[in-house]
Amino acid sequence: MDVVVQPGVNWVTLNKTMEDSGLFLPLDPSPTAMIGGMVSTNCSGTNAFRYGTMKDWVINLTVVLADGRVIKTRRRPRKNSAGYNLTSMFVGAEGTLGLVTEVTLKLAVVPQDTSVAVVSFPTIDEAAKAATKLIRSGIQLGALEFLDEVQMQVINRHGSEAVRRTAWDESPTLFLKFSGTTEAIKGDVSRVKDIVQPFKPRKIFFARNKQEEADLWAARKEALWTMTSIKPEGYSLWSTDVAVPISRLAEIITLSKEDSGKLGLFASVIGHVGDGNFHQAVMYDPKNEEQQASVAKCVHDMMSRALEMEGTVSGEHAIGIGKKDCLVEELGRDAIDFMKTLKQAVDPKWIMNPGKVFDLPTGSKAIAAS
Amino acid sequence: MDVVVQPGVNWVTLNKTMEDSGLFLPLDPSPTAMIGGMVSTNCSGTNAFRYGTMKDWVINLTVVLADGRVIKTRRRPRKNSAGYNLTSMFVGAEGTLGLVTEVTLKLAVVPQDTSVAVVSFPTIDEAAKAATKLIRSGIQLGALEFLDEVQMQVINRHGSEAVRRTAWDESPTLFLKFSGTTEAIKGDVSRVKDIVQPFKPRKIFFARNKQEEADLWAARKEALWTMTSIKPEGYSLWSTDVAVPISRLAEIITLSKEDSGKLGLFASVIGHVGDGNFHQAVMYDPKNEEQQASVAKCVHDMMSRALEMEGTVSGEHAIGIGKKDCLVEELGRDAIDFMKTLKQAVDPKWIMNPGKVFDLPTGSKAIAAS
């Protein structure tokens, strides 16, 4: 129930290769993602609500350190309390502490069955309240995703043929994935209608067969691509993510949408609502300086607001170059200094992925990666 | 769905206090354990198979560093990719990197229903094979535990009144906990009989009501206490844990039992079989030097064997003082040096829980904790 892979392996290819085993790596980031990047950003995606994030699926890492030594962070058991948890230290460190060359991954058992339901609501607030009720019901959801009315419009008009077979309601919508035994799913599906009822659902779709299941879920999977496909020539898409405590999610999404609306920007929201995590994708013309400033302000305000709500500036995309300043605001100077102390101790010349996560120390000779 | 607690809070008290919320902290270590110790050893217990270990339930930690500064490792969202994962670094560090003063814990939704089944087998090998088949079946088990024939004898003869209401089979036995919706459990229970059939089950008990469920599970919960209660005056119990890849579990348990048998020691085995993790509890007279040497050899051999099988010298008890040498054997000199580099950087005077996990550096003035 584990597999050893190199960082250049694509996770979709890996899961295809293992298909016959009945096992899979249950993360669900972009289909283009590779294991190395998934490790270094602590990625997740739609399945995180049930399966957690990348850190929960890495058993051990082989890492080349800055001084050339090679270590293996842990041995092969799924459970381990021996020494410092170096595995979780390198996962999400964005390559700044060492170079990952091999990864042992835990695998999950493919569920016997899955199904999908889609429910639209009059407002974001009602969708969020229904989501909370679903989470608290104890139903075994595989995923719980949110798309706003803008994203639903885009899907209706620009989705693939499979997606356009459904007449989507253009209002805030929850996408539910059920996963478990066939009997369990039957019971769960029948409870969902009752649970969402108090929140004035507008349209409810339950997949009646595997084709409908695939068609319904495709709308969620295609969401980002539909936005990309309608982008005018020369325009860019600024996609960013923040996370907040689940109880604050409706509020921050509503406020962020108001902000982008006021600035005259075309933006859609996709949320991993089960994790309190959401993305706003904003379209802009990079040649238009005023518009570019508007997007930057919009994203910055979203991060500040997340921080005000005890949130984080990144739920799953990590820090990179763009969010370095916000990281200090998020965790405070002492926590950042502590992180830098660790970095300095294991990479005194700052040669590992320099310039990511933190700025280089003043006077440092290392050259920032492009 | 989260709670802020201080390290001296007992987890049983915490769950009792929150009872009305429908939420709970799903770890299951000794009922005497407190949050601080649970964090510092990355504890787990019978529920780890479904819910993971302590590291999976800590959202953030407030930590006093060796230099007196106070940091908070993360903010409040359940999902977070902002900067180094300091939370997971302090969890399991046994207090050697800092002093944890406050903990934000993620909570789980109490399952709608639970149930219990107990199945005995002719041999450890058949029990282990049945366990693997159960794990791979996709049934949503809440726990999957193993007790050997010695432990079953002890339970039959010395268990509480509730436990002795069942006529236990004195052979290797699996304890299964089901948890989920009532419908889902009904389906799961009916599949278990078919799944274990090829492995020649001797006796199968399915709880028919809540009283039977409590009585059956009590046998597992009382296991360690029954061993303590039959210990002759002046005798000690050496309880240790190792973990191996699940496929090697039957082999290492069988060999470890042979070893203790050959040395004339009375020992029982309790296994968290779903995690490849097991405990051997060995009885001995600490005034009998020969016997004490035998126990030490027995435990040492078990650890060496776990390492030969790509295992770990501790699945859930951590390193402390007793397993420091084995840690080097497990991870190699370079990985340990890397850990020490981290330790040295954040606690240059080695004042935080000195002498645990690693020996103090030669010539160090710090005094080892008793």
Short mmCIF file of C-alpha atoms in Angstrom, two decimals, chain A residues 70-359:
data_model
loop_
_atom_site.label_atom_id
_atom_site.label_comp_id
_atom_site.label_asym_id
_atom_site.label_seq_id
_atom_site.Cartn_x
_atom_site.Cartn_y
_atom_site.Cartn_z
CA VAL A 70 21.83 12.70 1.16
CA ILE A 71 19.32 11.76 3.84
CA LYS A 72 16.14 9.72 3.98
CA THR A 73 13.67 11.37 6.33
CA ARG A 74 11.94 8.22 7.60
CA ARG A 75 11.55 4.51 6.96
CA ARG A 76 8.59 2.72 5.43
CA PRO A 77 5.86 2.30 8.10
CA ARG A 78 2.68 4.31 7.69
CA LYS A 79 2.88 5.41 11.32
CA ASN A 80 6.05 6.72 12.90
CA SER A 81 7.12 8.62 16.03
CA ALA A 82 10.88 8.26 15.73
CA GLY A 83 12.73 11.57 15.92
CA TYR A 84 11.84 14.91 14.37
CA ASN A 85 9.26 14.85 11.60
CA LEU A 86 11.64 15.88 8.82
CA THR A 87 9.20 14.64 6.20
CA SER A 88 6.65 17.31 7.07
CA MET A 89 9.43 19.86 7.29
CA PHE A 90 10.47 19.37 3.65
CA VAL A 91 6.87 19.05 2.42
CA GLY A 92 5.77 22.60 1.63
CA ALA A 93 9.27 24.08 2.02
CA GLU A 94 9.29 24.88 -1.71
CA GLY A 95 12.74 23.37 -2.22
CA THR A 96 14.42 25.88 0.07
CA LEU A 97 15.74 23.30 2.56
CA GLY A 98 16.92 20.60 0.18
CA LEU A 99 16.37 18.89 -3.15
CA VAL A 100 13.88 16.03 -3.08
CA THR A 101 15.02 13.15 -5.30
CA GLU A 102 12.75 10.29 -4.24
CA VAL A 103 9.40 9.99 -2.49
CA THR A 104 7.62 7.08 -0.79
CA LEU A 105 3.89 7.68 -0.98
CA LYS A 106 1.12 6.13 1.05
CA LEU A 107 -1.76 4.90 -1.11
CA ALA A 108 -5.50 4.80 -0.44
CA VAL A 109 -7.97 2.08 -1.40
CA VAL A 110 -10.14 3.12 -4.35
CA PRO A 111 -13.68 3.46 -2.97
CA GLN A 112 -16.12 0.80 -4.09
CA ASP A 113 -18.43 3.42 -5.54
CA THR A 114 -18.82 7.18 -6.00
CA SER A 115 -21.65 9.50 -6.95
CA VAL A 116 -22.26 13.21 -7.44
CA ALA A 117 -24.94 15.75 -6.55
CA VAL A 118 -25.14 19.44 -7.45
CA VAL A 119 -27.29 21.91 -5.53
CA SER A 120 -27.74 25.63 -6.30
CA PHE A 121 -28.82 28.27 -3.77
CA PRO A 122 -30.20 31.82 -3.86
CA THR A 123 -27.15 33.32 -2.10
CA ILE A 124 -23.57 32.53 -1.14
CA ASP A 125 -24.60 32.70 2.48
CA GLU A 126 -27.23 30.00 2.08
CA ALA A 127 -24.82 27.81 0.12
CA ALA A 128 -22.23 28.17 2.88
CA LYS A 129 -24.75 27.40 5.62
CA ALA A 130 -25.89 24.30 3.76
CA ALA A 131 -22.24 23.27 3.36
CA THR A 132 -21.65 23.58 7.11
CA LYS A 133 -24.76 21.53 7.82
CA LEU A 134 -23.54 18.85 5.39
CA ILE A 135 -20.11 18.76 7.02
CA ARG A 136 -21.65 18.42 10.49
CA SER A 137 -24.10 15.69 9.38
CA GLY A 138 -21.41 13.01 9.41
CA ILE A 139 -22.19 12.02 5.82
CA GLN A 140 -19.02 10.65 4.26
CA LEU A 141 -18.43 13.22 1.53
CA GLY A 142 -15.55 12.69 -0.87
CA ALA A 143 -15.50 16.38 -1.82
CA LEU A 144 -17.53 19.52 -1.17
CA GLU A 145 -16.92 22.27 -3.69
CA PHE A 146 -18.39 25.71 -4.35
CA LEU A 147 -18.72 27.68 -7.61
CA ASP A 148 -20.15 31.20 -7.69
CA GLU A 149 -22.79 32.49 -10.13
CA VAL A 150 -20.15 33.97 -12.46
CA GLN A 151 -18.39 30.63 -12.76
CA MET A 152 -21.73 28.87 -13.34
CA GLN A 153 -22.53 31.31 -16.18
CA VAL A 154 -19.17 30.67 -17.77
CA ILE A 155 -19.73 26.91 -17.54
CA ASN A 156 -23.21 27.14 -19.05
CA ARG A 157 -21.95 29.10 -22.01
CA HIS A 158 -18.43 27.81 -22.55
CA GLY A 159 -18.23 24.34 -20.99
CA SER A 160 -17.49 21.20 -23.02
CA GLU A 161 -20.30 19.34 -24.76
CA ALA A 162 -20.61 16.93 -21.81
CA VAL A 163 -20.96 19.79 -19.36
CA ARG A 164 -23.52 21.64 -21.48
CA ARG A 165 -25.84 18.61 -21.43
CA THR A 166 -26.98 19.99 -18.04
CA ALA A 167 -29.04 23.18 -17.80
CA TRP A 168 -27.10 24.76 -14.95
CA ASP A 169 -28.70 27.25 -12.63
CA GLU A 170 -26.60 30.42 -12.67
CA SER A 171 -26.42 30.95 -8.93
CA PRO A 172 -24.06 29.95 -6.07
CA THR A 173 -23.70 26.18 -6.32
CA LEU A 174 -22.35 23.31 -4.25
CA PHE A 175 -20.82 20.23 -5.88
CA LEU A 176 -20.92 17.12 -3.67
CA LYS A 177 -18.97 13.95 -4.30
CA PHE A 178 -20.03 10.82 -2.40
CA SER A 179 -17.57 7.99 -2.00
CA GLY A 180 -17.78 4.70 -0.13
CA THR A 181 -19.68 1.46 -0.50
CA THR A 182 -22.71 1.44 -2.79
CA GLU A 183 -25.06 0.91 0.16
CA ALA A 184 -23.53 3.76 2.16
CA ILE A 185 -23.82 6.16 -0.76
CA LYS A 186 -27.47 5.27 -1.29
CA GLY A 187 -28.17 6.25 2.32
CA ASP A 188 -26.09 9.44 2.11
CA VAL A 189 -27.74 10.65 -1.09
CA SER A 190 -31.18 10.24 0.39
CA ARG A 191 -30.21 12.37 3.42
CA VAL A 192 -28.81 15.28 1.39
CA LYS A 193 -32.22 16.54 0.21
CA ASP A 194 -33.44 16.87 3.80
CA ILE A 195 -30.26 18.53 4.97
CA VAL A 196 -30.20 21.27 2.31
CA GLN A 197 -33.97 21.93 2.40
CA PRO A 198 -33.90 24.77 5.01
CA PHE A 199 -31.51 26.74 2.77
CA LYS A 200 -33.96 27.18 -0.14
CA PRO A 201 -32.21 25.10 -2.81
CA ARG A 202 -33.10 26.23 -6.34
CA LYS A 203 -32.09 23.19 -8.36
CA ILE A 204 -30.84 19.78 -7.22
CA PHE A 205 -29.20 17.31 -9.61
CA PHE A 206 -28.45 13.76 -8.45
CA ALA A 207 -26.46 11.63 -10.90
CA ARG A 208 -28.67 8.68 -11.86
CA ASN A 209 -25.88 6.78 -13.61
CA LYS A 210 -22.13 6.87 -14.24
CA GLN A 211 -22.52 9.04 -17.36
CA GLU A 212 -24.45 11.68 -15.45
CA GLU A 213 -21.95 11.47 -12.60
CA ALA A 214 -19.09 12.18 -15.02
CA ASP A 215 -21.00 15.00 -16.75
CA LEU A 216 -21.89 16.74 -13.49
CA TRP A 217 -18.40 16.53 -12.01
CA ALA A 218 -16.84 17.66 -15.30
CA ALA A 219 -18.35 21.11 -14.68
CA ARG A 220 -16.24 21.41 -11.53
CA LYS A 221 -13.11 19.99 -13.17
CA GLU A 222 -13.39 22.29 -16.19
CA ALA A 223 -14.05 25.43 -14.15
CA LEU A 224 -10.59 26.97 -14.38
CA TRP A 225 -10.16 25.94 -18.02
CA THR A 226 -13.42 27.57 -19.07
CA MET A 227 -12.13 30.82 -17.57
CA THR A 228 -8.87 30.43 -19.47
CA SER A 229 -10.67 29.66 -22.71
CA ILE A 230 -12.78 32.85 -22.66
CA LYS A 231 -9.83 35.08 -21.80
CA PRO A 232 -9.39 37.65 -24.62
CA GLU A 233 -6.10 37.50 -26.60
CA GLY A 234 -3.32 39.11 -24.59
CA TYR A 235 -5.21 39.01 -21.29
CA SER A 236 -3.97 37.23 -18.18
CA LEU A 237 -5.69 35.35 -15.37
CA TRP A 238 -4.56 36.05 -11.83
CA SER A 239 -5.56 33.04 -9.76
CA THR A 240 -4.85 33.11 -6.07
CA ASP A 241 -5.97 31.24 -2.97
CA VAL A 242 -6.56 32.02 0.69
CA ALA A 243 -8.12 30.00 3.53
CA VAL A 244 -10.12 31.03 6.59
CA PRO A 245 -11.95 29.24 9.41
CA ILE A 246 -14.99 27.63 7.74
CA SER A 247 -17.40 29.86 9.68
CA ARG A 248 -15.99 32.96 7.93
CA LEU A 249 -15.98 31.60 4.37
CA ALA A 250 -19.29 33.06 3.13
CA GLU A 251 -18.33 36.49 4.44
CA ILE A 252 -14.91 36.64 2.82
CA ILE A 253 -16.15 35.35 -0.54
CA THR A 254 -18.98 37.93 -0.59
CA LEU A 255 -16.63 40.80 0.32
CA SER A 256 -13.97 39.72 -2.18
CA LYS A 257 -16.57 39.58 -4.94
CA GLU A 258 -17.80 43.05 -4.04
CA ASP A 259 -14.22 44.34 -4.21
CA SER A 260 -13.49 42.93 -7.65
CA GLY A 261 -16.92 44.15 -8.84
CA LYS A 262 -16.24 47.70 -7.64
CA LEU A 263 -12.91 47.68 -9.46
CA GLY A 264 -14.69 46.65 -12.66
CA LEU A 265 -12.84 43.33 -12.89
CA PHE A 266 -14.25 40.10 -14.30
CA ALA A 267 -13.64 37.43 -11.67
CA SER A 268 -14.99 34.03 -10.67
CA VAL A 269 -14.78 32.13 -7.40
CA ILE A 270 -14.09 28.43 -6.91
CA GLY A 271 -14.02 27.19 -3.32
CA HIS A 272 -12.86 24.06 -1.54
CA VAL A 273 -15.56 24.91 0.94
CA GLY A 274 -14.98 21.86 3.14
CA ASP A 275 -11.52 23.24 3.96
CA GLY A 276 -12.40 26.94 4.24
CA ASN A 277 -10.20 27.47 1.18
CA PHE A 278 -11.10 29.35 -2.01
CA HIS A 279 -9.67 30.71 -5.23
CA GLN A 280 -10.55 33.88 -7.02
CA ALA A 281 -9.57 34.00 -10.68
CA VAL A 282 -9.40 37.58 -11.99
CA MET A 283 -9.06 38.50 -15.65
CA TYR A 284 -6.97 41.54 -16.62
CA ASP A 285 -4.98 43.11 -19.41
CA PRO A 286 -1.32 43.17 -18.34
CA LYS A 287 -0.67 46.05 -20.77
CA ASN A 288 -3.25 48.15 -18.98
CA GLU A 289 -1.35 49.54 -16.00
CA GLU A 290 -4.42 50.79 -14.23
CA GLN A 291 -6.11 47.40 -14.51
CA GLN A 292 -2.99 45.63 -13.33
CA ALA A 293 -2.89 47.87 -10.26
CA SER A 294 -6.56 47.08 -9.64
CA VAL A 295 -5.93 43.32 -9.69
CA ALA A 296 -2.94 43.65 -7.39
CA LYS A 297 -5.06 45.67 -4.96
CA CYS A 298 -7.91 43.20 -5.20
CA VAL A 299 -5.62 40.25 -4.39
CA HIS A 300 -3.85 42.17 -1.65
CA ASP A 301 -7.15 43.14 -0.02
CA MET A 302 -8.31 39.53 -0.16
CA MET A 303 -5.17 38.41 1.69
CA SER A 304 -5.48 41.20 4.30
CA ARG A 305 -9.09 40.25 4.86
CA ALA A 306 -8.16 36.57 5.26
CA LEU A 307 -5.59 37.58 7.88
CA GLU A 308 -8.15 39.70 9.72
CA MET A 309 -10.33 36.59 9.90
CA GLU A 310 -7.54 34.46 11.47
CA GLY A 311 -6.92 33.03 8.01
CA THR A 312 -3.88 32.29 5.86
CA VAL A 313 -2.62 33.90 2.67
CA SER A 314 -2.25 30.44 1.15
CA GLY A 315 -4.25 27.29 1.70
CA GLU A 316 -2.61 25.28 -1.06
CA HIS A 317 -0.53 27.37 -3.48
CA ALA A 318 2.31 28.16 -1.03
CA ILE A 319 4.32 31.40 -0.85
CA GLY A 320 6.77 31.49 -3.77
CA ILE A 321 7.82 35.05 -4.57
CA GLY A 322 4.46 36.83 -4.64
CA LYS A 323 3.33 36.28 -1.07
CA LYS A 324 6.58 36.76 0.88
CA ASP A 325 5.52 40.05 2.47
CA CYS A 326 2.15 38.67 3.54
CA LEU A 327 3.81 35.71 5.22
CA VAL A 328 5.47 38.07 7.69
CA GLU A 329 2.11 39.75 8.32
CA GLU A 330 0.52 36.34 8.82
CA LEU A 331 2.94 34.78 11.29
CA GLY A 332 4.80 37.71 12.80
CA ARG A 333 8.47 38.58 12.81
CA ASP A 334 9.51 36.05 15.48
CA ALA A 335 8.01 33.03 13.70
CA ILE A 336 9.60 34.10 10.42
CA ASP A 337 12.94 34.60 12.17
CA PHE A 338 12.60 31.10 13.60
CA MET A 339 12.01 29.71 10.11
CA LYS A 340 15.02 31.65 8.82
CA THR A 341 17.14 30.28 11.66
CA LEU A 342 16.31 26.77 10.44
CA LYS A 343 17.02 27.75 6.83
CA GLN A 344 20.33 29.40 7.77
CA ALA A 345 21.42 26.37 9.80
CA VAL A 346 20.90 23.84 7.02
CA ASP A 347 21.71 26.05 4.03
CA PRO A 348 24.15 28.73 5.25
CA LYS A 349 24.91 29.92 1.72
CA TRP A 350 21.23 30.17 0.79
CA ILE A 351 21.77 28.16 -2.40
CA MET A 352 18.57 26.05 -2.26
CA ASN A 353 15.85 27.70 -4.38
CA PRO A 354 17.06 31.16 -3.36
CA GLY A 355 14.57 33.98 -3.02
CA LYS A 356 11.54 31.77 -2.50
CA VAL A 357 9.51 31.95 0.73
CA PHE A 358 11.94 34.51 2.24
CA ASP A 359 14.09 37.27 0.83
#
